[in-house]
mmCIF file of C-alpha atoms in Angstrom:
data_model
loop_
_atom_site.group_PDB
_atom_site.id
_atom_site.type_symbol
_atom_site.label_atom_id
_atom_site.label_comp_id
_atom_site.label_asym_id
_atom_site.label_seq_id
_atom_site.Cartn_x
_atom_site.Cartn_y
_atom_site.Cartn_z
ATOM 1 C CA MET C 1 142.451 345.078 61.300
ATOM 2 C CA ASP C 2 143.468 348.678 62.254
ATOM 3 C CA GLY C 3 140.858 350.520 64.018
ATOM 4 C CA ASP C 4 140.084 353.037 61.494
ATOM 5 C CA ASP C 5 139.748 350.847 59.029
ATOM 6 C CA ALA C 6 137.383 348.555 60.781
ATOM 7 C CA LYS C 7 135.324 351.749 61.124
ATOM 8 C CA LEU C 8 135.576 352.638 57.850
ATOM 9 C CA LEU C 9 134.656 349.585 56.842
ATOM 10 C CA ALA C 10 131.470 348.979 58.772
ATOM 11 C CA ALA C 11 130.549 352.598 57.980
ATOM 12 C CA TYR C 12 130.652 351.498 54.095
ATOM 13 C CA ARG C 13 128.564 348.819 55.148
ATOM 14 C CA ALA C 14 125.881 350.961 56.776
ATOM 15 C CA GLY C 15 125.662 352.875 53.486
ATOM 16 C CA ASN C 16 128.394 355.307 53.353
ATOM 17 C CA THR C 17 130.043 355.161 50.299
ATOM 18 C CA GLU C 18 132.607 357.960 51.207
ATOM 19 C CA ALA C 19 134.258 356.109 53.536
ATOM 20 C CA LEU C 20 135.300 353.212 51.225
ATOM 21 C CA GLY C 21 136.848 356.516 49.187
ATOM 22 C CA GLU C 22 138.978 357.235 52.177
ATOM 23 C CA LEU C 23 140.036 353.532 52.277
ATOM 24 C CA VAL C 24 141.048 353.393 48.833
ATOM 25 C CA GLU C 25 142.535 356.663 49.081
ATOM 26 C CA LYS C 26 144.453 355.614 51.818
ATOM 27 C CA TYR C 27 146.067 352.466 50.507
ATOM 28 C CA LYS C 28 146.069 353.616 46.989
ATOM 29 C CA ARG C 29 149.741 354.511 46.171
ATOM 30 C CA PRO C 30 151.610 351.451 47.765
ATOM 31 C CA LEU C 31 149.050 348.807 46.148
ATOM 32 C CA PHE C 32 148.566 351.006 42.502
ATOM 33 C CA SER C 33 152.425 351.311 42.441
ATOM 34 C CA PHE C 34 152.792 347.107 43.296
ATOM 35 C CA ILE C 35 150.731 346.563 40.439
ATOM 36 C CA LEU C 36 152.256 348.267 37.946
ATOM 37 C CA ARG C 37 155.297 347.025 38.323
ATOM 38 C CA PHE C 38 153.757 343.776 37.226
ATOM 39 C CA SER C 39 151.330 344.201 34.712
ATOM 40 C CA GLU C 40 151.247 345.530 30.965
ATOM 41 C CA GLY C 41 150.864 349.227 31.684
ATOM 42 C CA ARG C 42 149.020 352.206 33.585
ATOM 43 C CA GLU C 43 145.339 351.282 31.693
ATOM 44 C CA ASP C 44 145.896 347.533 32.950
ATOM 45 C CA ALA C 45 147.006 348.208 36.199
ATOM 46 C CA ASP C 46 143.734 350.396 36.982
ATOM 47 C CA GLU C 47 141.361 347.308 35.566
ATOM 48 C CA VAL C 48 143.570 345.108 38.381
ATOM 49 C CA PHE C 49 143.372 347.772 40.902
ATOM 50 C CA GLN C 50 139.688 348.259 41.075
ATOM 51 C CA GLU C 51 139.246 344.615 40.206
ATOM 52 C CA VAL C 52 141.489 343.570 43.724
ATOM 53 C CA TRP C 53 138.649 346.561 45.828
ATOM 54 C CA VAL C 54 135.693 345.061 44.624
ATOM 55 C CA ARG C 55 137.157 341.339 45.497
ATOM 56 C CA ALA C 56 138.024 342.222 48.678
ATOM 57 C CA ILE C 57 134.848 344.122 49.749
ATOM 58 C CA LYS C 58 132.845 341.285 48.381
ATOM 59 C CA HIS C 59 134.267 338.756 50.202
ATOM 60 C CA MET C 60 135.001 340.767 53.282
ATOM 61 C CA SER C 61 133.716 338.091 55.451
ATOM 62 C CA ARG C 62 136.804 336.243 54.906
ATOM 63 C CA TYR C 63 139.058 338.858 55.776
ATOM 64 C CA ARG C 64 141.092 337.380 58.867
ATOM 65 C CA GLU C 65 144.346 339.402 58.855
ATOM 66 C CA LYS C 66 145.380 341.945 61.136
ATOM 67 C CA ASN C 67 146.470 344.438 58.046
ATOM 68 C CA LEU C 68 143.697 345.298 55.565
ATOM 69 C CA LEU C 69 146.981 346.555 53.390
ATOM 70 C CA SER C 70 149.063 342.990 53.277
ATOM 71 C CA TRP C 71 145.181 341.300 52.090
ATOM 72 C CA LEU C 72 144.946 343.549 49.494
ATOM 73 C CA PHE C 73 148.232 342.682 48.243
ATOM 74 C CA ARG C 74 147.356 339.036 48.681
ATOM 75 C CA ILE C 75 144.474 339.356 46.611
ATOM 76 C CA ALA C 76 146.525 341.218 44.008
ATOM 77 C CA HIS C 77 149.114 338.615 43.718
ATOM 78 C CA ASN C 78 146.254 335.778 43.417
ATOM 79 C CA LEU C 79 144.692 337.811 40.761
ATOM 80 C CA MET C 80 147.822 338.495 38.519
ATOM 81 C CA ILE C 81 148.321 334.439 38.742
ATOM 82 C CA ASP C 82 145.178 334.401 37.620
ATOM 83 C CA ARG C 83 145.751 336.567 34.619
ATOM 84 C CA GLY C 84 149.237 335.300 34.119
ATOM 85 C CA ARG C 85 147.209 331.829 33.288
ATOM 86 C CA LYS C 86 144.498 332.581 31.168
ATOM 87 C CA SER C 87 147.286 334.952 29.353
ATOM 88 C CA ARG C 88 150.248 333.728 27.745
ATOM 89 C CA SER C 89 151.310 337.100 27.510
ATOM 90 C CA LEU C 90 151.947 337.550 30.898
ATOM 91 C CA VAL C 91 154.231 335.751 33.142
ATOM 92 C CA SER C 92 152.647 334.146 36.005
ATOM 93 C CA PHE C 93 154.355 334.254 39.553
ATOM 94 C CA ASP C 94 154.127 330.351 40.414
ATOM 95 C CA THR C 95 154.827 328.813 37.046
ATOM 96 C CA PRO C 96 157.900 330.220 35.632
ATOM 97 C CA ALA C 97 157.667 329.612 31.687
ATOM 98 C CA TYR C 98 161.128 328.488 29.967
ATOM 99 C CA THR C 99 162.636 329.649 27.037
ATOM 100 C CA ASP C 100 166.029 328.055 26.074
ATOM 101 C CA GLY C 101 166.352 326.524 29.758
ATOM 102 C CA VAL C 102 166.060 330.417 30.949
ATOM 103 C CA ALA C 103 162.974 331.313 33.090
ATOM 104 C CA VAL C 104 161.006 334.015 31.235
ATOM 105 C CA GLY C 105 161.054 336.056 34.484
ATOM 106 C CA GLU C 106 165.004 335.647 34.461
ATOM 107 C CA THR C 107 165.201 337.800 31.900
ATOM 108 C CA LEU C 108 161.849 339.932 31.017
ATOM 109 C CA ALA C 109 162.117 343.177 31.615
ATOM 110 C CA ALA C 110 159.240 344.847 34.075
ATOM 111 C CA PRO C 111 156.700 347.448 32.305
ATOM 112 C CA GLN C 112 158.091 350.028 35.417
ATOM 113 C CA ILE C 113 156.659 352.830 36.197
ATOM 114 C CA GLY C 114 157.711 355.425 33.635
ATOM 115 C CA PRO C 115 161.095 357.776 33.447
ATOM 116 C CA ASP C 116 159.034 360.990 33.734
ATOM 117 C CA SER C 117 156.739 360.131 36.221
ATOM 118 C CA GLU C 118 156.199 358.312 39.965
ATOM 119 C CA THR C 119 159.550 358.320 41.552
ATOM 120 C CA ASP C 120 159.731 362.500 42.129
ATOM 121 C CA GLY C 121 161.582 362.683 39.299
ATOM 122 C CA LEU C 122 164.609 361.052 41.371
ATOM 123 C CA GLU C 123 166.980 359.662 38.771
ATOM 124 C CA ILE C 124 167.865 357.246 41.988
ATOM 125 C CA GLY C 125 164.699 356.009 41.969
ATOM 126 C CA ARG C 126 164.918 355.506 38.466
ATOM 127 C CA LYS C 127 168.453 353.722 38.646
ATOM 128 C CA ILE C 128 167.021 351.366 41.108
ATOM 129 C CA GLU C 129 163.623 350.993 39.490
ATOM 130 C CA ARG C 130 165.393 349.576 36.275
ATOM 131 C CA ALA C 131 167.722 347.141 38.125
ATOM 132 C CA ALA C 132 165.021 345.663 40.296
ATOM 133 C CA ALA C 133 162.642 345.230 36.832
ATOM 134 C CA LEU C 134 165.748 343.096 35.525
ATOM 135 C CA LEU C 135 165.016 340.629 39.048
ATOM 136 C CA PRO C 136 163.196 337.357 38.582
ATOM 137 C CA LEU C 137 159.713 337.795 39.439
ATOM 138 C CA GLU C 138 159.496 336.240 42.991
ATOM 139 C CA GLN C 139 162.824 338.429 43.505
ATOM 140 C CA ARG C 140 160.933 341.572 42.528
ATOM 141 C CA GLU C 141 157.822 340.873 44.199
ATOM 142 C CA VAL C 142 159.526 340.284 47.479
ATOM 143 C CA PHE C 143 161.797 343.128 47.059
ATOM 144 C CA TRP C 144 158.734 345.788 46.441
ATOM 145 C CA LEU C 145 156.363 344.405 48.745
ATOM 146 C CA ARG C 146 159.372 344.921 51.527
ATOM 147 C CA MET C 147 161.102 348.290 50.264
ATOM 148 C CA SER C 148 157.812 350.060 48.540
ATOM 149 C CA ALA C 149 154.973 348.522 50.532
ATOM 150 C CA ASP C 150 156.748 348.130 53.936
ATOM 151 C CA LEU C 151 155.237 344.750 54.597
ATOM 152 C CA SER C 152 157.034 342.394 57.034
ATOM 153 C CA PHE C 153 158.815 339.503 55.825
ATOM 154 C CA LYS C 154 155.573 337.358 57.887
ATOM 155 C CA GLU C 155 153.051 338.824 55.707
ATOM 156 C CA ILE C 156 155.383 338.424 52.447
ATOM 157 C CA ALA C 157 155.678 334.680 53.209
ATOM 158 C CA LYS C 158 151.749 334.486 53.481
ATOM 159 C CA ILE C 159 150.981 336.288 50.689
ATOM 160 C CA GLN C 160 153.871 334.237 48.057
ATOM 161 C CA ARG C 161 152.731 331.298 50.179
ATOM 162 C CA CYS C 162 156.395 329.997 51.113
ATOM 163 C CA SER C 163 158.244 330.244 54.711
ATOM 164 C CA ILE C 164 159.645 333.640 55.942
ATOM 165 C CA ASN C 165 163.061 331.944 55.521
ATOM 166 C CA THR C 166 162.684 331.392 51.646
ATOM 167 C CA ALA C 167 161.119 335.323 51.763
ATOM 168 C CA LEU C 168 164.245 336.179 53.416
ATOM 169 C CA ALA C 169 166.602 334.496 50.808
ATOM 170 C CA ARG C 170 164.442 335.843 47.991
ATOM 171 C CA MET C 171 165.394 339.156 49.484
ATOM 172 C CA GLN C 172 169.087 338.568 49.975
ATOM 173 C CA TYR C 173 169.227 337.560 46.296
ATOM 174 C CA ALA C 174 167.314 340.909 45.492
ATOM 175 C CA VAL C 175 169.380 343.006 46.750
ATOM 176 C CA ALA C 176 172.711 341.012 46.121
ATOM 177 C CA LYS C 177 171.629 341.210 42.442
ATOM 178 C CA LEU C 178 170.938 345.200 42.937
ATOM 179 C CA ARG C 179 174.108 345.723 44.377
ATOM 180 C CA LYS C 180 176.018 343.979 41.657
ATOM 181 C CA GLU C 181 173.599 345.759 39.057
ATOM 182 C CA LEU C 182 174.476 349.454 40.776
ATOM 183 C CA ALA C 183 177.813 349.127 41.314
ATOM 184 C CA GLY C 184 179.330 351.689 39.628
ATOM 185 C CA GLU C 185 176.907 354.214 40.860
ATOM 186 C CA TYR C 186 176.334 353.241 44.359
ATOM 187 C CA ARG C 187 178.376 355.421 46.195
ATOM 188 C CA GLU C 188 177.307 358.124 43.911
ATOM 189 C CA LEU C 189 173.846 356.974 44.628
ATOM 190 C CA LEU C 190 174.380 356.779 48.445
ATOM 191 C CA GLU C 191 175.993 359.944 48.732
ATOM 192 C CA ALA C 192 173.478 361.859 46.463
ATOM 193 C CA GLY C 193 170.769 360.305 48.414
ATOM 194 C CA GLN C 194 171.855 361.214 51.635
ATOM 195 C CA MET F 1 178.850 334.503 62.179
ATOM 196 C CA THR F 2 178.889 334.266 58.500
ATOM 197 C CA THR F 3 177.671 337.208 56.294
ATOM 198 C CA LYS F 4 174.798 335.641 54.782
ATOM 199 C CA ARG F 5 173.479 335.217 58.167
ATOM 200 C CA THR F 6 173.867 339.148 59.442
ATOM 201 C CA GLU F 7 172.358 340.111 55.811
ATOM 202 C CA ARG F 8 169.290 338.412 57.117
ATOM 203 C CA LEU F 9 169.623 340.235 60.461
ATOM 204 C CA LEU F 10 169.841 343.049 58.812
ATOM 205 C CA LEU F 11 166.842 342.698 56.487
ATOM 206 C CA LEU F 12 165.110 341.495 59.645
ATOM 207 C CA GLU F 13 166.062 344.565 61.816
ATOM 208 C CA GLN F 14 164.555 346.838 58.725
ATOM 209 C CA SER F 15 161.147 344.931 59.002
ATOM 210 C CA GLY F 16 160.854 345.265 62.651
ATOM 211 C CA GLU F 17 160.794 341.374 62.918
ATOM 212 C CA MET F 18 164.263 340.821 65.312
ATOM 213 C CA THR F 19 164.351 338.705 68.318
ATOM 214 C CA ALA F 20 166.073 340.547 71.589
ATOM 215 C CA ARG F 21 168.596 337.744 71.006
ATOM 216 C CA GLN F 22 169.159 338.327 67.173
ATOM 217 C CA LYS F 23 169.237 342.523 68.124
ATOM 218 C CA ARG F 24 172.261 341.503 70.581
ATOM 219 C CA ARG F 25 174.100 339.198 67.657
ATOM 220 C CA LEU F 26 173.732 341.961 65.067
ATOM 221 C CA GLN F 27 174.822 344.235 67.176
ATOM 222 C CA ARG F 28 178.036 342.412 67.621
ATOM 223 C CA ALA F 29 178.320 342.204 64.266
ATOM 224 C CA LEU F 30 178.140 346.269 63.921
ATOM 225 C CA GLU F 31 180.940 346.828 65.904
ATOM 226 C CA THR F 32 183.522 344.347 64.594
ATOM 227 C CA SER F 33 182.571 344.341 60.551
ATOM 228 C CA PRO F 34 182.760 347.827 58.798
ATOM 229 C CA GLU F 35 181.403 346.000 55.559
ATOM 230 C CA ILE F 36 177.825 345.237 58.060
ATOM 231 C CA ARG F 37 177.945 348.639 58.266
ATOM 232 C CA GLN F 38 178.029 349.601 54.798
ATOM 233 C CA LEU F 39 175.348 346.901 53.782
ATOM 234 C CA ARG F 40 173.624 348.477 56.449
ATOM 235 C CA THR F 41 173.685 352.193 55.403
ATOM 236 C CA GLU F 42 172.484 351.322 51.646
ATOM 237 C CA LEU F 43 169.652 348.588 52.820
ATOM 238 C CA ASN F 44 168.490 351.681 54.332
ATOM 239 C CA PHE F 45 169.170 354.326 51.617
ATOM 240 C CA LEU F 46 167.255 351.894 49.676
ATOM 241 C CA ASN F 47 164.101 351.244 51.791
ATOM 242 C CA ARG F 48 163.872 355.394 52.083
ATOM 243 C CA THR F 49 164.102 356.034 48.523
ATOM 244 C CA MET F 50 161.727 353.346 47.701
ATOM 245 C CA LEU F 51 159.338 354.038 50.345
ATOM 246 C CA ASP F 52 159.049 357.891 48.500
ATOM 247 C CA ALA F 53 158.712 356.375 44.998
ATOM 248 C CA GLY F 54 155.238 355.008 43.628
ATOM 249 C CA ALA F 55 152.331 355.944 41.299
ATOM 250 C CA GLU F 56 148.936 357.023 42.301
ATOM 251 C CA PRO F 57 145.836 355.518 39.940
ATOM 252 C CA PRO F 58 143.735 357.960 37.601
ATOM 253 C CA GLU F 59 141.070 359.755 40.145
ATOM 254 C CA TRP F 60 138.391 358.087 38.718
ATOM 255 C CA SER F 61 139.596 355.084 39.860
ATOM 256 C CA THR F 62 137.942 355.217 43.186
ATOM 257 C CA ASP F 63 134.689 356.334 41.701
ATOM 258 C CA LYS F 64 134.393 353.528 39.540
ATOM 259 C CA ILE F 65 135.210 351.199 42.250
ATOM 260 C CA ILE F 66 132.083 352.301 44.324
ATOM 261 C CA ASN F 67 130.255 352.057 41.041
ATOM 262 C CA ARG F 68 130.652 348.997 40.343
ATOM 263 C CA LEU F 69 130.074 347.755 44.069
ATOM 264 C CA ARG F 70 126.761 349.210 43.640
ATOM 265 C CA THR F 71 125.795 347.913 41.053
ATOM 266 C CA GLU F 72 126.963 344.413 42.221
ATOM 267 C CA LYS F 73 125.039 345.038 45.324
ATOM 268 C CA ASP F 74 121.897 346.086 43.089
ATOM 269 C CA ARG F 75 121.760 343.112 41.113
ATOM 270 C CA HIS F 76 122.223 341.140 43.966
ATOM 271 C CA ARG F 77 119.108 342.473 45.929
ATOM 272 C CA LEU F 78 116.990 342.625 42.732
ATOM 273 C CA CYS F 79 117.629 339.080 42.227
ATOM 274 C CA MET F 80 116.889 337.577 45.922
ATOM 275 C CA PRO F 81 113.262 338.904 46.586
ATOM 276 C CA VAL F 82 112.413 336.372 43.212
ATOM 277 C CA TRP F 83 114.239 333.433 43.052
ATOM 278 C CA LYS F 84 113.759 332.960 46.305
ATOM 279 C CA PRO F 85 109.831 332.484 46.511
ATOM 280 C CA VAL F 86 110.247 331.122 43.169
ATOM 281 C CA LEU F 87 112.458 328.047 44.563
ATOM 282 C CA ALA F 88 110.339 327.834 47.626
ATOM 283 C CA ILE F 89 107.025 327.718 45.412
ATOM 284 C CA ALA F 90 108.902 324.710 43.434
ATOM 285 C CA ALA F 91 109.585 322.482 46.289
ATOM 286 C CA GLY F 92 106.002 322.825 47.833
ATOM 287 C CA LEU F 93 104.876 321.527 44.510
ATOM 288 C CA ALA F 94 107.018 318.712 44.276
ATOM 289 C CA VAL F 95 105.945 317.379 47.959
ATOM 290 C CA ALA F 96 102.948 317.621 46.891
ATOM 291 C CA ALA F 97 103.018 316.419 43.760
ATOM 292 C CA SER F 98 105.002 313.053 44.938
ATOM 293 C CA ILE F 99 102.362 312.593 47.978
ATOM 294 C CA TRP F 100 99.217 312.579 45.337
ATOM 295 C CA ASN F 101 101.310 309.954 43.111
ATOM 296 C CA PHE F 102 102.254 307.798 46.309
ATOM 297 C CA THR F 103 98.227 307.720 47.595
ATOM 298 C CA ALA F 104 96.748 307.575 44.359
ATOM 299 C CA GLY F 105 99.063 304.905 42.714
ATOM 300 C CA LYS F 106 98.379 302.096 45.287
ATOM 301 C CA PRO F 107 95.112 301.524 46.975
ATOM 302 C CA MET F 108 95.071 301.454 50.537
ATOM 303 C CA PRO F 109 94.235 298.032 51.806
ATOM 304 C CA ALA F 110 92.310 299.557 54.890
ATOM 305 C CA LEU F 111 89.936 301.174 51.712
ATOM 306 C CA THR F 112 89.071 298.050 49.949
ATOM 307 C CA SER F 113 88.538 295.177 52.428
ATOM 308 C CA ASN F 114 86.079 294.501 55.007
ATOM 309 C CA SER F 115 86.500 293.492 58.299
ATOM 310 C CA GLY F 116 86.872 289.725 59.035
ATOM 311 C CA ALA F 117 86.628 289.264 55.085
ATOM 312 C CA GLU F 118 88.712 287.966 52.692
ATOM 313 C CA THR F 119 90.238 291.192 50.883
ATOM 314 C CA GLU F 120 89.928 291.434 47.055
ATOM 315 C CA MET F 121 93.702 290.744 46.623
ATOM 316 C CA ASP F 122 92.975 287.858 48.341
ATOM 317 C CA LEU F 123 90.727 286.545 46.053
ATOM 318 C CA LEU F 124 92.300 287.514 42.912
ATOM 319 C CA TRP F 125 95.542 285.653 44.188
ATOM 320 C CA ASP F 126 96.614 282.647 42.084
ATOM 321 C CA ASP F 127 98.838 280.119 43.341
ATOM 322 C CA PRO F 128 101.412 279.415 41.169
ATOM 323 C CA PHE F 129 102.829 276.370 43.142
ATOM 324 C CA GLY F 130 99.308 274.934 43.527
ATOM 325 C CA ALA F 131 99.240 272.032 41.057
ATOM 326 C CA GLU F 132 102.398 270.379 41.418
ATOM 327 C CA LEU F 133 101.922 270.523 45.354
ATOM 328 C CA ALA F 134 99.015 268.413 44.423
ATOM 329 C CA GLU F 135 100.730 265.850 42.246
ATOM 330 C CA LEU F 136 103.265 265.369 44.784
ATOM 331 C CA GLU F 137 100.872 265.326 47.167
ATOM 332 C CA ASN F 138 99.025 262.062 44.948
ATOM 333 C CA LEU F 139 102.352 260.362 44.596
ATOM 334 C CA LEU F 140 103.245 259.968 48.592
ATOM 335 C CA LEU F 141 100.100 258.328 48.750
ATOM 336 C CA THR F 142 100.596 255.662 45.890
ATOM 337 C CA ILE F 143 103.914 254.984 47.520
ATOM 338 C CA SER F 144 102.913 254.856 51.459
ATOM 339 C CA VAL F 145 99.990 252.690 49.881
ATOM 340 C CA ASP F 146 101.581 250.516 47.704
ATOM 341 C CA LEU F 147 105.391 250.430 48.452
ATOM 342 C CA VAL F 148 106.173 247.194 46.817
ATOM 343 C CA SER F 149 105.284 247.381 43.293
ATOM 344 C CA PHE F 150 106.541 251.052 43.444
ATOM 345 C CA THR F 151 110.233 249.671 44.128
ATOM 346 C CA GLU F 152 109.999 247.153 41.405
ATOM 347 C CA LEU F 153 108.993 249.988 39.223
#
């Protein structure tokens, strides 16, 4: 674990609640963004976000990983699987529902971050968000964990309980689809972004 | 090397998970293929753009988390002193009751018998095969006395 994170956790255990506040502050952006991309809106995402932290602190004795953020993502992933199983309206990560032979995740767009917020008003970011929302769930998850949360493929593989090669393949498919989806605008986007 | 394999190398390069050998392979591919160079630029652009993107939870989220944890901690603390002694007392009572039941249910032989004398239990005991054994003894005696008349029978 990051030395600072360990200190903050120890301080929280000793009764300093501000230490936990600091930890939440440190990781809130990547974690909340990820949850929001896979939930039914901000309220729902906020609920999951809180639950992730409560579970993480309650089960801190089981924590064995080097990266706290990666562990938080793992809890979030498992929590969303549980919610997906309980609620038919949400799509599970591990067992995709099928309608007419097509996985729901293949066609269901995630309620992604709203157009007037979050991506610092960048049109480029919004276009990528929209295109990524059309990706199948597992590919979408790898894409966001890699691109937005900056997790390694080793960490992503652990979260998705798959091999590194599978995580890499999912990312390859995601990138290929995004390139295809954004083909017309890609050059323009690149130029604007540079 | 196929483009697919080089794409994987580019992804690994970006995540910082490449070995020295893979780095050399990628370097060679980058030197020879403009397509790979283009893909690398695109991937880096995507990564830069998406790292900046993101949403934040409502401001009150942190307070809610701290409050929830505090409530659960208090509840846990409240429950602990109650159930532990109750469980210990119940276990103690159960052990005491089973000992009492064991000693009171069966009279101990040492308490009811005198040394060298027949115990009360011995006196009360009735041999169920006594009568049959006596009958068998009589029969054997008859056979031994008058074997000839017995065989004629």
